[in-house]
Structure formats: structure tokens, C-alpha cells
């Protein structure tokens, strides 16, 4: 966007410098989206209720400050690089103030249940009158349309309703959730993509629009081949543990000190693997010499897996990775401490140090690497209302006395 139309650019450097985002979200489905935009240079303003701030501030783990105060590192991770203001959207003054901020913003992100902002008198139809170029990004469990739109949701709702939960785990046990909040994270990623696409369209045509993101929709797209297996063959995906529906060998294998992932299922990789382990003749074995034969579950279980276990259990994870090098797809299944200390992760700047309670805390970095205008994850998460005077003076033209008066009245 042009400098004139792109917002204020209060802070931020990177490809999104000049874009101003109002972040009216809490927990993860929303804060992660706006965190990505902030890391890429947008000026993101986190909006919290003065008496009811983001309750993720109470989530462990905590970092204790020199004054014995405790700050949530969980919250700090997803709200870094943001400015923080407080605003009571239920008060008349608060509503009017949000409208003033919207006039100077490019994006508003919210993750209320659909209809909440409308009931507050601050829905998209109202806000676009204040700023026709506004991108209104809404993240919810089931989206803004459809029979389930008003249902409440958490991450696990998305995993359950999107089909992923039913596919995860082992065949002889009840299905299990994916071991992270993947519904929240996926929705935030799609929200960031949709927001950038809508910004590009507004740049061309001058009109904003709603970006409607559903956790259920987002999780559904993570189910790989489950949909087409059902629609073409009538097969319903079920838990397979570490197996793949049809690709073999492609999974977890025991080694001397843990487990590795091995995916050398193609004829090329299988031949190289046989050479690495000094049994090249196995690449010519007529029972397992082609990828199609190795895909057969019975053949894989009876012949291929025992061969791989015989090879791998003689070596440690580190030895196997060194042997594999850049020749075959083999990777140690790393614990999180091993990942954090991984030299390759360090070389990619994927562990960054962010101030939390006066200390530097290591957390994940920005995975989007741009050669010309890289983003940066460096600034701490804001305290509630930390930047009230700064933001309201810059975006709404208020004096410090007016800010203080609105604070005393409970509007901010």
C-alpha cells in the first residue's frame, strides 16, 4: 500500500512495514496470526479489556521478575512485537474510540464467536463505513456461515469436528488428539494468508473485505488424502499409528538410543540404503525390489521392516544421521530439547531471545525467510495498556489528559 493509505507504521521494519493491525484476539487462534504479521514488520496493536485482559496471561510457564512478579512465557511468545492498549468495547466511549482507530488501520483481527462484534455494534458492516479499505479477519470454530456458526469452540473442537482426531493414534486404541493445538495454529496460518491476500486486493481495488476463517475448515485441509480416499473409494480413514495408508517404508524405526524416521521408499532411495548398510544385493531381491512390492503391507511387515530394524538397532540416532547424510531421507526423532539445541535450527535463526520479565527467554523464531526484507522477532509482549498514551495520541489524536480521563472512566 502507499504511504498515505497504508496506516501509521508506528513501529516495525520488514515487508509489512506501514501496515497497521488492530488485534482484538486472545489465547492462540488469532494472537499467532497477528504475531506473524508483527514479526514481518506490521504495527500490531493488541487490544484488551481493561478489567479482563487476555487470559493466556495466566497460562504457564511463568518467568519471575526481579520484583517477584510473574509473566507468562506462553503469552509472551504469541504476543511479541506488539503494542498493547486497553479498550472497553461495551462502553459508548470505547466503541467510538475503536472506530477512530479503525479509520487509521489496515486490518482488524478478532476471534470472538460469530455475531459478538455485531451485537456490540462493531461488526464489519459498521466498521467498513469508517474505513472502506479495512480488512476484517475473523477466526472462529465453525466460520461465519453455516448451521454451526454460533457454536463455541476450542482447538480440540477443530481437531474433533475437522476429522483429524479420528485419524490419529493406533488402530487397537481410541483415537487421540494431535499433541499440540494444531486447530488454533492452522486457523491462524490461514488467517495470515487470507489477510495478506485481502490486503493485496485492497491495494489494487481500494476495497476491504471479510476474511472468514474456521478452525474446522482449517483442520479438514490437514487430513491429507482422507477426503479423496472416502469420495473415490469409500474408505474412511482410521488411526494407523506411525504407519502410512499406502507408502512403505515410511515411518518410525527403533535404533540404539531412540527412534528415527526413515522414508526411503522409492527405488532410488532403497537402493542407496542397501548400499549404505553393505547389503546391496537386497535391492535386487525379487520380493522387495520395486516400490510397488514394498508398498504391500504384508511384504513390508514380513520383509522390509525386519531388515531396517536389523540395520538401525546397531546404531545411534547421531550415527544413522551421519550415515544417511544427504543421500537418503532419515532423521532422528528429536525431543524438544534436542531441537532447541540443534545447530541447524540455530543456523536458521529459529530460536530467538525475547525479553520476558526483564530476562531473555528463548522461544521459536519466524519460519518465513525472505532474502530482501526479512522479518524479525525481537520485542517483548506488551503489558495491558502499556502503550495507551502512545497509540491513542498517534491514531486517535487524544491528549495525555484525555487518555487519563478515559482510563478513570473505565473506557480504556
mmCIF file of C-alpha atoms in Angstrom:
data_model
loop_
_atom_site.group_PDB
_atom_site.id
_atom_site.type_symbol
_atom_site.label_atom_id
_atom_site.label_comp_id
_atom_site.label_asym_id
_atom_site.label_seq_id
_atom_site.Cartn_x
_atom_site.Cartn_y
_atom_site.Cartn_z
ATOM 1 C CA UNK A 1 0.000 0.000 0.000
ATOM 2 C CA UNK A 2 1.053 3.572 -0.472
ATOM 3 C CA UNK A 3 2.464 5.500 2.482
ATOM 4 C CA UNK A 4 -0.665 7.610 2.579
ATOM 5 C CA UNK A 5 -3.120 4.723 2.648
ATOM 6 C CA UNK A 6 -1.130 2.061 4.411
ATOM 7 C CA UNK A 7 -1.756 3.097 8.007
ATOM 8 C CA UNK A 8 0.593 4.613 10.515
ATOM 9 C CA UNK A 9 3.610 2.350 10.627
ATOM 10 C CA UNK A 10 4.263 3.310 14.246
ATOM 11 C CA UNK A 11 6.858 0.591 14.629
ATOM 12 C CA UNK A 12 8.074 -2.325 12.591
ATOM 13 C CA UNK A 13 10.552 -2.981 9.843
ATOM 14 C CA UNK A 14 10.243 -5.621 7.195
ATOM 15 C CA UNK A 15 7.981 -6.394 4.262
ATOM 16 C CA UNK A 16 4.815 -5.345 6.134
ATOM 17 C CA UNK A 17 6.189 -2.051 7.421
ATOM 18 C CA UNK A 18 3.435 0.560 7.133
ATOM 19 C CA UNK A 19 0.591 -1.894 7.750
ATOM 20 C CA UNK A 20 -1.355 -1.288 10.971
ATOM 21 C CA UNK A 21 -3.252 -4.174 12.575
ATOM 22 C CA UNK A 22 -5.787 -3.997 15.397
ATOM 23 C CA UNK A 23 -5.581 -7.314 17.227
ATOM 24 C CA UNK A 24 -8.765 -7.993 19.218
ATOM 25 C CA UNK A 25 -7.955 -11.648 19.889
ATOM 26 C CA UNK A 26 -6.927 -13.804 22.790
ATOM 27 C CA UNK A 27 -5.202 -17.113 23.606
ATOM 28 C CA UNK A 28 -3.668 -18.523 20.338
ATOM 29 C CA UNK A 29 -6.155 -18.637 17.426
ATOM 30 C CA UNK A 30 -5.639 -15.022 16.473
ATOM 31 C CA UNK A 31 -2.607 -13.935 18.500
ATOM 32 C CA UNK A 32 -0.428 -16.332 16.477
ATOM 33 C CA UNK A 33 -1.769 -14.826 13.233
ATOM 34 C CA UNK A 34 -1.060 -11.257 14.365
ATOM 35 C CA UNK A 35 2.324 -12.332 15.783
ATOM 36 C CA UNK A 36 3.349 -13.491 12.314
ATOM 37 C CA UNK A 37 2.235 -10.161 10.842
ATOM 38 C CA UNK A 38 4.158 -8.308 13.574
ATOM 39 C CA UNK A 39 7.299 -10.379 13.002
ATOM 40 C CA UNK A 40 7.031 -9.430 9.317
ATOM 41 C CA UNK A 41 7.006 -5.745 10.181
ATOM 42 C CA UNK A 42 3.365 -4.766 10.647
ATOM 43 C CA UNK A 43 2.456 -2.455 13.507
ATOM 44 C CA UNK A 44 0.222 -4.713 15.571
ATOM 45 C CA UNK A 45 -1.798 -3.188 18.393
ATOM 46 C CA UNK A 46 -3.107 -5.718 20.901
ATOM 47 C CA UNK A 47 -6.456 -4.583 22.251
ATOM 48 C CA UNK A 48 -7.519 -5.931 25.671
ATOM 49 C CA UNK A 49 -10.380 -5.154 28.015
ATOM 50 C CA UNK A 50 -9.072 -3.071 30.938
ATOM 51 C CA UNK A 51 -10.664 -5.376 33.523
ATOM 52 C CA UNK A 52 -10.463 -8.659 31.601
ATOM 53 C CA UNK A 53 -7.241 -8.927 29.617
ATOM 54 C CA UNK A 54 -6.217 -11.932 27.549
ATOM 55 C CA UNK A 55 -6.473 -14.860 29.959
ATOM 56 C CA UNK A 56 -3.498 -16.501 28.260
ATOM 57 C CA UNK A 57 -1.527 -14.194 30.562
ATOM 58 C CA UNK A 58 -2.329 -16.774 33.263
ATOM 59 C CA UNK A 59 -1.005 -19.779 31.301
ATOM 60 C CA UNK A 60 2.263 -21.448 32.389
ATOM 61 C CA UNK A 61 5.199 -21.499 32.180
ATOM 62 C CA UNK A 62 5.980 -18.284 34.041
ATOM 63 C CA UNK A 63 9.094 -16.144 34.299
ATOM 64 C CA UNK A 64 9.624 -14.400 37.634
ATOM 65 C CA UNK A 65 10.816 -10.814 37.508
ATOM 66 C CA UNK A 66 13.143 -9.064 39.937
ATOM 67 C CA UNK A 67 10.080 -7.663 41.730
ATOM 68 C CA UNK A 68 8.688 -11.215 42.165
ATOM 69 C CA UNK A 69 6.005 -10.576 39.537
ATOM 70 C CA UNK A 70 5.326 -13.467 37.190
ATOM 71 C CA UNK A 71 4.897 -13.144 33.418
ATOM 72 C CA UNK A 72 3.528 -15.921 31.231
ATOM 73 C CA UNK A 73 6.114 -17.066 28.702
ATOM 74 C CA UNK A 74 3.232 -18.713 26.816
ATOM 75 C CA UNK A 75 1.569 -15.324 26.394
ATOM 76 C CA UNK A 76 4.882 -13.610 25.643
ATOM 77 C CA UNK A 77 5.643 -15.996 22.792
ATOM 78 C CA UNK A 78 2.432 -15.308 20.887
ATOM 79 C CA UNK A 79 2.285 -11.571 21.572
ATOM 80 C CA UNK A 80 5.841 -10.437 20.947
ATOM 81 C CA UNK A 81 6.488 -7.398 18.764
ATOM 82 C CA UNK A 82 3.092 -5.878 19.577
ATOM 83 C CA UNK A 83 1.941 -2.627 21.137
ATOM 84 C CA UNK A 84 -0.619 -3.004 23.905
ATOM 85 C CA UNK A 85 -3.694 -0.918 24.648
ATOM 86 C CA UNK A 86 -6.787 -1.407 26.793
ATOM 87 C CA UNK A 87 -10.272 -0.629 25.495
ATOM 88 C CA UNK A 88 -13.756 -1.374 26.825
ATOM 89 C CA UNK A 89 -15.800 -2.234 23.754
ATOM 90 C CA UNK A 90 -19.016 -2.302 25.783
ATOM 91 C CA UNK A 91 -18.821 1.395 26.683
ATOM 92 C CA UNK A 92 -20.007 4.118 24.330
ATOM 93 C CA UNK A 93 -16.644 5.873 24.605
ATOM 94 C CA UNK A 94 -14.825 2.626 23.870
ATOM 95 C CA UNK A 95 -16.890 1.936 20.772
ATOM 96 C CA UNK A 96 -16.275 5.453 19.479
ATOM 97 C CA UNK A 97 -12.567 5.109 20.145
ATOM 98 C CA UNK A 98 -12.342 1.811 18.257
ATOM 99 C CA UNK A 99 -13.981 3.495 15.269
ATOM 100 C CA UNK A 100 -11.319 6.206 15.389
ATOM 101 C CA UNK A 101 -8.591 3.563 15.427
ATOM 102 C CA UNK A 102 -10.225 1.679 12.546
ATOM 103 C CA UNK A 103 -10.036 4.805 10.380
ATOM 104 C CA UNK A 104 -6.252 4.648 10.628
ATOM 105 C CA UNK A 105 -5.859 0.861 10.475
ATOM 106 C CA UNK A 106 -5.477 -1.570 7.602
ATOM 107 C CA UNK A 107 -6.517 -4.782 9.354
ATOM 108 C CA UNK A 108 -8.667 -5.816 12.302
ATOM 109 C CA UNK A 109 -8.344 -9.382 13.587
ATOM 110 C CA UNK A 110 -10.916 -10.818 16.017
ATOM 111 C CA UNK A 111 -11.667 -14.301 17.306
ATOM 112 C CA UNK A 112 -14.991 -13.814 19.056
ATOM 113 C CA UNK A 113 -17.864 -16.167 18.398
ATOM 114 C CA UNK A 114 -19.628 -15.003 15.191
ATOM 115 C CA UNK A 115 -22.184 -12.313 15.957
ATOM 116 C CA UNK A 116 -20.412 -10.924 19.023
ATOM 117 C CA UNK A 117 -18.967 -7.883 17.275
ATOM 118 C CA UNK A 118 -22.335 -7.247 15.606
ATOM 119 C CA UNK A 119 -24.070 -7.285 18.976
ATOM 120 C CA UNK A 120 -21.523 -4.756 20.224
ATOM 121 C CA UNK A 121 -22.409 -2.539 17.274
ATOM 122 C CA UNK A 122 -18.906 -3.017 15.855
ATOM 123 C CA UNK A 123 -19.402 -5.604 13.121
ATOM 124 C CA UNK A 124 -17.868 -5.388 9.678
ATOM 125 C CA UNK A 125 -20.809 -3.535 8.125
ATOM 126 C CA UNK A 126 -20.373 -0.783 10.717
ATOM 127 C CA UNK A 127 -16.585 -0.625 10.627
ATOM 128 C CA UNK A 128 -16.302 -0.579 6.841
ATOM 129 C CA UNK A 129 -18.254 2.693 6.871
ATOM 130 C CA UNK A 130 -15.420 4.095 8.954
ATOM 131 C CA UNK A 131 -12.782 2.610 6.631
ATOM 132 C CA UNK A 132 -13.856 1.008 3.316
ATOM 133 C CA UNK A 133 -10.334 -0.395 2.887
ATOM 134 C CA UNK A 134 -10.414 -2.299 6.194
ATOM 135 C CA UNK A 135 -9.528 -5.994 6.099
ATOM 136 C CA UNK A 136 -11.700 -7.658 8.742
ATOM 137 C CA UNK A 137 -10.202 -11.033 9.648
ATOM 138 C CA UNK A 138 -12.464 -13.223 11.781
ATOM 139 C CA UNK A 139 -11.330 -16.554 13.251
ATOM 140 C CA UNK A 140 -13.870 -18.888 14.844
ATOM 141 C CA UNK A 141 -14.570 -22.555 15.411
ATOM 142 C CA UNK A 142 -17.016 -23.054 12.539
ATOM 143 C CA UNK A 143 -16.885 -19.837 10.496
ATOM 144 C CA UNK A 144 -19.389 -17.037 9.994
ATOM 145 C CA UNK A 145 -21.854 -19.075 7.900
ATOM 146 C CA UNK A 146 -23.485 -22.494 8.147
ATOM 147 C CA UNK A 147 -25.723 -24.183 10.734
ATOM 148 C CA UNK A 148 -22.960 -24.462 13.364
ATOM 149 C CA UNK A 149 -21.637 -20.908 13.092
ATOM 150 C CA UNK A 150 -22.741 -19.868 16.584
ATOM 151 C CA UNK A 151 -21.289 -22.876 18.411
ATOM 152 C CA UNK A 152 -18.431 -22.224 20.851
ATOM 153 C CA UNK A 153 -15.115 -23.900 20.067
ATOM 154 C CA UNK A 154 -11.596 -24.518 21.248
ATOM 155 C CA UNK A 155 -8.655 -26.117 19.476
ATOM 156 C CA UNK A 156 -9.866 -29.619 20.320
ATOM 157 C CA UNK A 157 -13.219 -28.746 18.765
ATOM 158 C CA UNK A 158 -11.475 -28.131 15.461
ATOM 159 C CA UNK A 159 -9.491 -31.368 15.735
ATOM 160 C CA UNK A 160 -12.662 -33.316 16.521
ATOM 161 C CA UNK A 161 -15.007 -31.667 14.016
ATOM 162 C CA UNK A 162 -12.402 -31.486 11.243
ATOM 163 C CA UNK A 163 -11.732 -35.229 11.195
ATOM 164 C CA UNK A 164 -8.116 -35.175 12.337
ATOM 165 C CA UNK A 165 -8.759 -36.596 15.797
ATOM 166 C CA UNK A 166 -10.472 -39.689 14.385
ATOM 167 C CA UNK A 167 -7.392 -40.483 12.289
ATOM 168 C CA UNK A 168 -4.727 -40.079 14.970
ATOM 169 C CA UNK A 169 -3.436 -42.796 17.290
ATOM 170 C CA UNK A 170 -3.289 -46.580 16.999
ATOM 171 C CA UNK A 171 -5.776 -48.965 15.456
ATOM 172 C CA UNK A 172 -6.282 -51.000 18.640
ATOM 173 C CA UNK A 173 -6.986 -47.989 20.868
ATOM 174 C CA UNK A 174 -9.347 -44.999 20.895
ATOM 175 C CA UNK A 175 -8.160 -42.108 18.680
ATOM 176 C CA UNK A 176 -6.073 -39.364 20.292
ATOM 177 C CA UNK A 177 -5.731 -35.642 19.719
ATOM 178 C CA UNK A 178 -2.664 -34.335 17.944
ATOM 179 C CA UNK A 179 -0.168 -33.374 20.627
ATOM 180 C CA UNK A 180 -0.338 -29.635 20.003
ATOM 181 C CA UNK A 181 -3.053 -27.037 19.429
ATOM 182 C CA UNK A 182 -2.985 -27.624 15.718
ATOM 183 C CA UNK A 183 -6.537 -26.347 15.165
ATOM 184 C CA UNK A 184 -5.627 -22.945 16.592
ATOM 185 C CA UNK A 185 -2.300 -22.853 14.787
ATOM 186 C CA UNK A 186 -3.682 -23.913 11.397
ATOM 187 C CA UNK A 187 -6.510 -21.376 11.608
ATOM 188 C CA UNK A 188 -4.007 -18.643 12.436
ATOM 189 C CA UNK A 189 -1.819 -19.574 9.481
ATOM 190 C CA UNK A 190 -4.748 -19.476 7.067
ATOM 191 C CA UNK A 191 -5.865 -16.193 8.641
ATOM 192 C CA UNK A 192 -2.449 -14.678 7.961
ATOM 193 C CA UNK A 193 -2.510 -15.932 4.355
ATOM 194 C CA UNK A 194 -6.050 -14.664 3.822
ATOM 195 C CA UNK A 195 -5.224 -11.294 5.353
ATOM 196 C CA UNK A 196 -2.243 -10.816 3.057
ATOM 197 C CA UNK A 197 -4.332 -11.822 0.031
ATOM 198 C CA UNK A 198 -7.072 -9.369 1.013
ATOM 199 C CA UNK A 199 -4.505 -6.605 1.551
ATOM 200 C CA UNK A 200 -3.184 -7.226 -1.965
ATOM 201 C CA UNK A 201 -6.712 -6.965 -3.377
ATOM 202 C CA UNK A 202 -7.389 -3.756 -1.436
ATOM 203 C CA UNK A 203 -4.153 -2.374 -2.807
ATOM 204 C CA UNK A 204 -5.434 -2.973 -6.348
ATOM 205 C CA UNK A 205 -9.113 -2.140 -5.954
ATOM 206 C CA UNK A 206 -9.336 0.073 -2.908
ATOM 207 C CA UNK A 207 -11.906 -2.080 -1.108
ATOM 208 C CA UNK A 208 -11.550 -4.147 2.037
ATOM 209 C CA UNK A 209 -13.380 -7.382 2.798
ATOM 210 C CA UNK A 210 -14.024 -10.050 5.415
ATOM 211 C CA UNK A 211 -11.522 -12.888 5.808
ATOM 212 C CA UNK A 212 -13.609 -15.702 7.330
ATOM 213 C CA UNK A 213 -11.512 -18.476 8.901
ATOM 214 C CA UNK A 214 -12.911 -21.602 10.555
ATOM 215 C CA UNK A 215 -10.924 -23.993 12.728
ATOM 216 C CA UNK A 216 -12.973 -26.902 11.378
ATOM 217 C CA UNK A 217 -12.222 -25.864 7.784
ATOM 218 C CA UNK A 218 -8.539 -25.418 8.566
ATOM 219 C CA UNK A 219 -8.164 -28.806 10.235
ATOM 220 C CA UNK A 220 -10.030 -30.531 7.399
ATOM 221 C CA UNK A 221 -7.336 -29.432 4.956
ATOM 222 C CA UNK A 222 -4.701 -31.118 7.134
ATOM 223 C CA UNK A 223 -6.196 -34.587 6.694
ATOM 224 C CA UNK A 224 -4.015 -35.262 3.625
ATOM 225 C CA UNK A 225 -5.649 -37.926 1.438
ATOM 226 C CA UNK A 226 -8.559 -38.794 3.757
ATOM 227 C CA UNK A 227 -11.181 -36.860 1.815
ATOM 228 C CA UNK A 228 -10.351 -38.246 -1.615
ATOM 229 C CA UNK A 229 -9.933 -41.767 -0.223
ATOM 230 C CA UNK A 230 -13.505 -41.513 1.022
ATOM 231 C CA UNK A 231 -15.017 -39.772 -2.009
ATOM 232 C CA UNK A 232 -13.333 -42.039 -4.580
ATOM 233 C CA UNK A 233 -13.024 -45.386 -2.800
ATOM 234 C CA UNK A 234 -15.439 -45.148 0.124
ATOM 235 C CA UNK A 235 -12.615 -45.689 2.617
ATOM 236 C CA UNK A 236 -12.897 -43.961 5.999
ATOM 237 C CA UNK A 237 -9.520 -43.030 7.464
ATOM 238 C CA UNK A 238 -8.754 -44.613 10.844
ATOM 239 C CA UNK A 239 -5.780 -44.410 13.210
ATOM 240 C CA UNK A 240 -2.675 -46.080 11.800
ATOM 241 C CA UNK A 241 -0.108 -45.217 14.440
ATOM 242 C CA UNK A 242 3.161 -44.484 12.663
ATOM 243 C CA UNK A 243 2.137 -46.306 9.507
ATOM 244 C CA UNK A 244 1.063 -44.569 6.299
ATOM 245 C CA UNK A 245 -2.068 -45.586 4.377
ATOM 246 C CA UNK A 246 -0.028 -46.854 1.438
ATOM 247 C CA UNK A 247 3.577 -45.595 1.425
ATOM 248 C CA UNK A 248 6.131 -48.030 2.914
ATOM 249 C CA UNK A 249 8.738 -47.979 4.374
ATOM 250 C CA UNK A 250 7.782 -44.587 5.733
ATOM 251 C CA UNK A 251 7.653 -44.243 9.500
ATOM 252 C CA UNK A 252 9.282 -44.680 12.886
ATOM 253 C CA UNK A 253 12.009 -47.235 13.476
ATOM 254 C CA UNK A 254 13.894 -48.235 16.612
ATOM 255 C CA UNK A 255 17.606 -47.500 16.874
ATOM 256 C CA UNK A 256 20.167 -47.933 19.668
ATOM 257 C CA UNK A 257 19.232 -44.802 21.647
ATOM 258 C CA UNK A 258 15.730 -43.911 20.479
ATOM 259 C CA UNK A 259 13.883 -43.735 17.198
ATOM 260 C CA UNK A 260 14.359 -42.358 13.710
ATOM 261 C CA UNK A 261 12.077 -41.534 10.835
ATOM 262 C CA UNK A 262 13.001 -43.322 7.626
ATOM 263 C CA UNK A 263 11.238 -42.620 4.342
ATOM 264 C CA UNK A 264 13.392 -44.311 1.745
ATOM 265 C CA UNK A 265 10.518 -45.915 -0.131
ATOM 266 C CA UNK A 266 11.467 -45.039 -3.710
ATOM 267 C CA UNK A 267 13.593 -47.452 -5.734
ATOM 268 C CA UNK A 268 16.449 -44.941 -5.770
ATOM 269 C CA UNK A 269 16.473 -44.399 -2.003
ATOM 270 C CA UNK A 270 16.004 -48.104 -1.280
ATOM 271 C CA UNK A 271 18.997 -48.995 -3.443
ATOM 272 C CA UNK A 272 21.176 -46.351 -1.744
ATOM 273 C CA UNK A 273 20.047 -47.553 1.704
ATOM 274 C CA UNK A 274 21.029 -51.109 0.873
ATOM 275 C CA UNK A 275 24.441 -49.839 -0.223
ATOM 276 C CA UNK A 276 24.936 -47.757 2.935
ATOM 277 C CA UNK A 277 24.329 -50.836 5.090
ATOM 278 C CA UNK A 278 26.574 -53.037 2.936
ATOM 279 C CA UNK A 279 23.823 -55.316 1.612
ATOM 280 C CA UNK A 280 23.413 -54.049 -1.977
ATOM 281 C CA UNK A 281 22.039 -57.432 -3.048
ATOM 282 C CA UNK A 282 18.775 -56.677 -1.206
ATOM 283 C CA UNK A 283 17.985 -54.025 -3.812
ATOM 284 C CA UNK A 284 17.715 -56.893 -6.304
ATOM 285 C CA UNK A 285 15.705 -59.259 -4.092
ATOM 286 C CA UNK A 286 12.713 -60.195 -6.293
ATOM 287 C CA UNK A 287 10.271 -59.967 -3.380
ATOM 288 C CA UNK A 288 11.165 -56.371 -2.463
ATOM 289 C CA UNK A 289 12.992 -54.938 -5.490
ATOM 290 C CA UNK A 290 10.296 -52.451 -6.545
ATOM 291 C CA UNK A 291 8.446 -49.686 -4.772
ATOM 292 C CA UNK A 292 5.105 -51.272 -5.618
ATOM 293 C CA UNK A 293 6.118 -54.524 -3.895
ATOM 294 C CA UNK A 294 7.429 -52.707 -0.807
ATOM 295 C CA UNK A 295 4.147 -50.780 -0.513
ATOM 296 C CA UNK A 296 2.327 -54.055 0.175
ATOM 297 C CA UNK A 297 1.568 -54.116 3.921
ATOM 298 C CA UNK A 298 2.268 -57.857 4.301
ATOM 299 C CA UNK A 299 5.575 -57.651 2.430
ATOM 300 C CA UNK A 300 6.593 -54.543 4.362
ATOM 301 C CA UNK A 301 5.795 -56.147 7.721
ATOM 302 C CA UNK A 302 7.342 -59.518 6.928
ATOM 303 C CA UNK A 303 10.453 -58.492 4.988
ATOM 304 C CA UNK A 304 11.251 -54.779 4.872
ATOM 305 C CA UNK A 305 10.689 -53.759 8.491
ATOM 306 C CA UNK A 306 12.833 -56.577 9.971
ATOM 307 C CA UNK A 307 15.668 -55.630 7.620
ATOM 308 C CA UNK A 308 15.521 -51.978 8.643
ATOM 309 C CA UNK A 309 15.325 -52.832 12.346
ATOM 310 C CA UNK A 310 18.329 -55.110 11.993
ATOM 311 C CA UNK A 311 20.289 -52.242 10.415
ATOM 312 C CA UNK A 312 19.094 -49.395 12.597
ATOM 313 C CA UNK A 313 19.316 -51.016 16.046
ATOM 314 C CA UNK A 314 23.068 -51.331 15.627
ATOM 315 C CA UNK A 315 23.487 -47.556 15.583
ATOM 316 C CA UNK A 316 22.592 -44.417 17.495
ATOM 317 C CA UNK A 317 20.456 -41.599 16.118
ATOM 318 C CA UNK A 318 23.550 -39.479 15.523
ATOM 319 C CA UNK A 319 25.366 -42.296 13.745
ATOM 320 C CA UNK A 320 22.404 -43.001 11.495
ATOM 321 C CA UNK A 321 22.012 -39.323 10.564
ATOM 322 C CA UNK A 322 25.708 -39.154 9.710
ATOM 323 C CA UNK A 323 25.466 -42.317 7.605
ATOM 324 C CA UNK A 324 22.390 -41.014 5.807
ATOM 325 C CA UNK A 325 23.850 -37.561 5.184
ATOM 326 C CA UNK A 326 22.206 -36.007 2.145
ATOM 327 C CA UNK A 327 21.720 -39.362 0.452
ATOM 328 C CA UNK A 328 18.532 -40.763 1.996
ATOM 329 C CA UNK A 329 15.572 -39.294 3.960
ATOM 330 C CA UNK A 330 16.392 -40.299 7.528
ATOM 331 C CA UNK A 331 16.037 -38.084 10.562
ATOM 332 C CA UNK A 332 16.331 -38.610 14.282
ATOM 333 C CA UNK A 333 13.003 -38.226 16.080
ATOM 334 C CA UNK A 334 14.194 -35.430 18.308
ATOM 335 C CA UNK A 335 12.894 -34.419 21.692
ATOM 336 C CA UNK A 336 12.194 -30.705 22.064
ATOM 337 C CA UNK A 337 15.431 -30.100 23.987
ATOM 338 C CA UNK A 338 17.355 -31.654 21.117
ATOM 339 C CA UNK A 339 15.521 -29.436 18.624
ATOM 340 C CA UNK A 340 16.155 -26.256 20.630
ATOM 341 C CA UNK A 341 19.884 -27.066 20.772
ATOM 342 C CA UNK A 342 20.096 -28.252 17.132
ATOM 343 C CA UNK A 343 22.891 -26.406 15.267
ATOM 344 C CA UNK A 344 20.787 -26.342 12.107
ATOM 345 C CA UNK A 345 17.912 -24.692 13.968
ATOM 346 C CA UNK A 346 20.404 -22.141 15.273
ATOM 347 C CA UNK A 347 21.743 -21.516 11.762
ATOM 348 C CA UNK A 348 18.177 -20.838 10.621
ATOM 349 C CA UNK A 349 17.636 -18.373 13.496
ATOM 350 C CA UNK A 350 14.679 -20.412 14.663
ATOM 351 C CA UNK A 351 15.367 -19.948 18.362
ATOM 352 C CA UNK A 352 15.278 -16.280 19.339
ATOM 353 C CA UNK A 353 15.690 -14.471 22.649
ATOM 354 C CA UNK A 354 12.749 -12.299 23.686
ATOM 355 C CA UNK A 355 12.624 -10.146 26.857
ATOM 356 C CA UNK A 356 10.198 -11.523 29.446
ATOM 357 C CA UNK A 357 10.076 -10.055 32.972
ATOM 358 C CA UNK A 358 13.477 -8.475 32.432
ATOM 359 C CA UNK A 359 15.075 -11.738 31.323
ATOM 360 C CA UNK A 360 15.817 -13.139 27.884
ATOM 361 C CA UNK A 361 13.717 -16.201 27.151
ATOM 362 C CA UNK A 362 14.366 -18.473 24.198
ATOM 363 C CA UNK A 363 11.318 -19.191 22.035
ATOM 364 C CA UNK A 364 10.647 -20.190 18.446
ATOM 365 C CA UNK A 365 11.538 -17.682 15.731
ATOM 366 C CA UNK A 366 9.935 -16.713 12.436
ATOM 367 C CA UNK A 367 9.879 -19.567 9.890
ATOM 368 C CA UNK A 368 9.215 -17.251 6.929
ATOM 369 C CA UNK A 369 12.628 -16.386 5.498
ATOM 370 C CA UNK A 370 12.746 -13.511 2.995
ATOM 371 C CA UNK A 371 16.049 -12.680 1.317
ATOM 372 C CA UNK A 372 15.438 -8.981 0.691
ATOM 373 C CA UNK A 373 13.192 -7.769 3.512
ATOM 374 C CA UNK A 374 13.449 -10.293 6.345
ATOM 375 C CA UNK A 375 11.178 -10.114 9.344
ATOM 376 C CA UNK A 376 12.369 -10.034 12.913
ATOM 377 C CA UNK A 377 11.170 -11.413 16.248
ATOM 378 C CA UNK A 378 12.759 -9.298 18.932
ATOM 379 C CA UNK A 379 10.405 -7.121 21.012
ATOM 380 C CA UNK A 380 8.668 -8.170 24.192
ATOM 381 C CA UNK A 381 4.929 -8.726 24.567
ATOM 382 C CA UNK A 382 3.174 -5.651 25.981
ATOM 383 C CA UNK A 383 1.721 -5.233 29.442
ATOM 384 C CA UNK A 384 -2.025 -4.496 29.436
ATOM 385 C CA UNK A 385 -2.461 -0.907 28.259
ATOM 386 C CA UNK A 386 1.288 -0.276 28.164
ATOM 387 C CA UNK A 387 1.029 1.855 25.026
ATOM 388 C CA UNK A 388 -2.303 3.572 25.657
ATOM 389 C CA UNK A 389 -0.957 7.114 25.583
ATOM 390 C CA UNK A 390 1.329 6.450 22.630
ATOM 391 C CA UNK A 391 -1.288 4.742 20.439
ATOM 392 C CA UNK A 392 -4.264 6.921 21.308
ATOM 393 C CA UNK A 393 -2.287 10.083 20.720
ATOM 394 C CA UNK A 394 -0.922 8.854 17.376
ATOM 395 C CA UNK A 395 -4.041 7.194 15.988
ATOM 396 C CA UNK A 396 -6.919 8.966 17.708
ATOM 397 C CA UNK A 397 -5.391 12.392 18.365
ATOM 398 C CA UNK A 398 -6.009 12.266 22.129
ATOM 399 C CA UNK A 399 -4.019 14.280 24.625
ATOM 400 C CA UNK A 400 -2.466 12.597 27.687
ATOM 401 C CA UNK A 401 -5.142 14.219 29.849
ATOM 402 C CA UNK A 402 -7.912 12.821 27.659
ATOM 403 C CA UNK A 403 -6.332 9.360 27.841
ATOM 404 C CA UNK A 404 -6.155 9.626 31.626
ATOM 405 C CA UNK A 405 -9.796 10.713 31.815
ATOM 406 C CA UNK A 406 -10.985 7.799 29.662
ATOM 407 C CA UNK A 407 -8.940 5.443 31.825
ATOM 408 C CA UNK A 408 -10.525 6.793 35.000
ATOM 409 C CA UNK A 409 -13.970 6.330 33.435
ATOM 410 C CA UNK A 410 -13.223 2.689 32.537
ATOM 411 C CA UNK A 411 -13.450 3.269 28.782
ATOM 412 C CA UNK A 412 -9.823 2.221 28.316
#
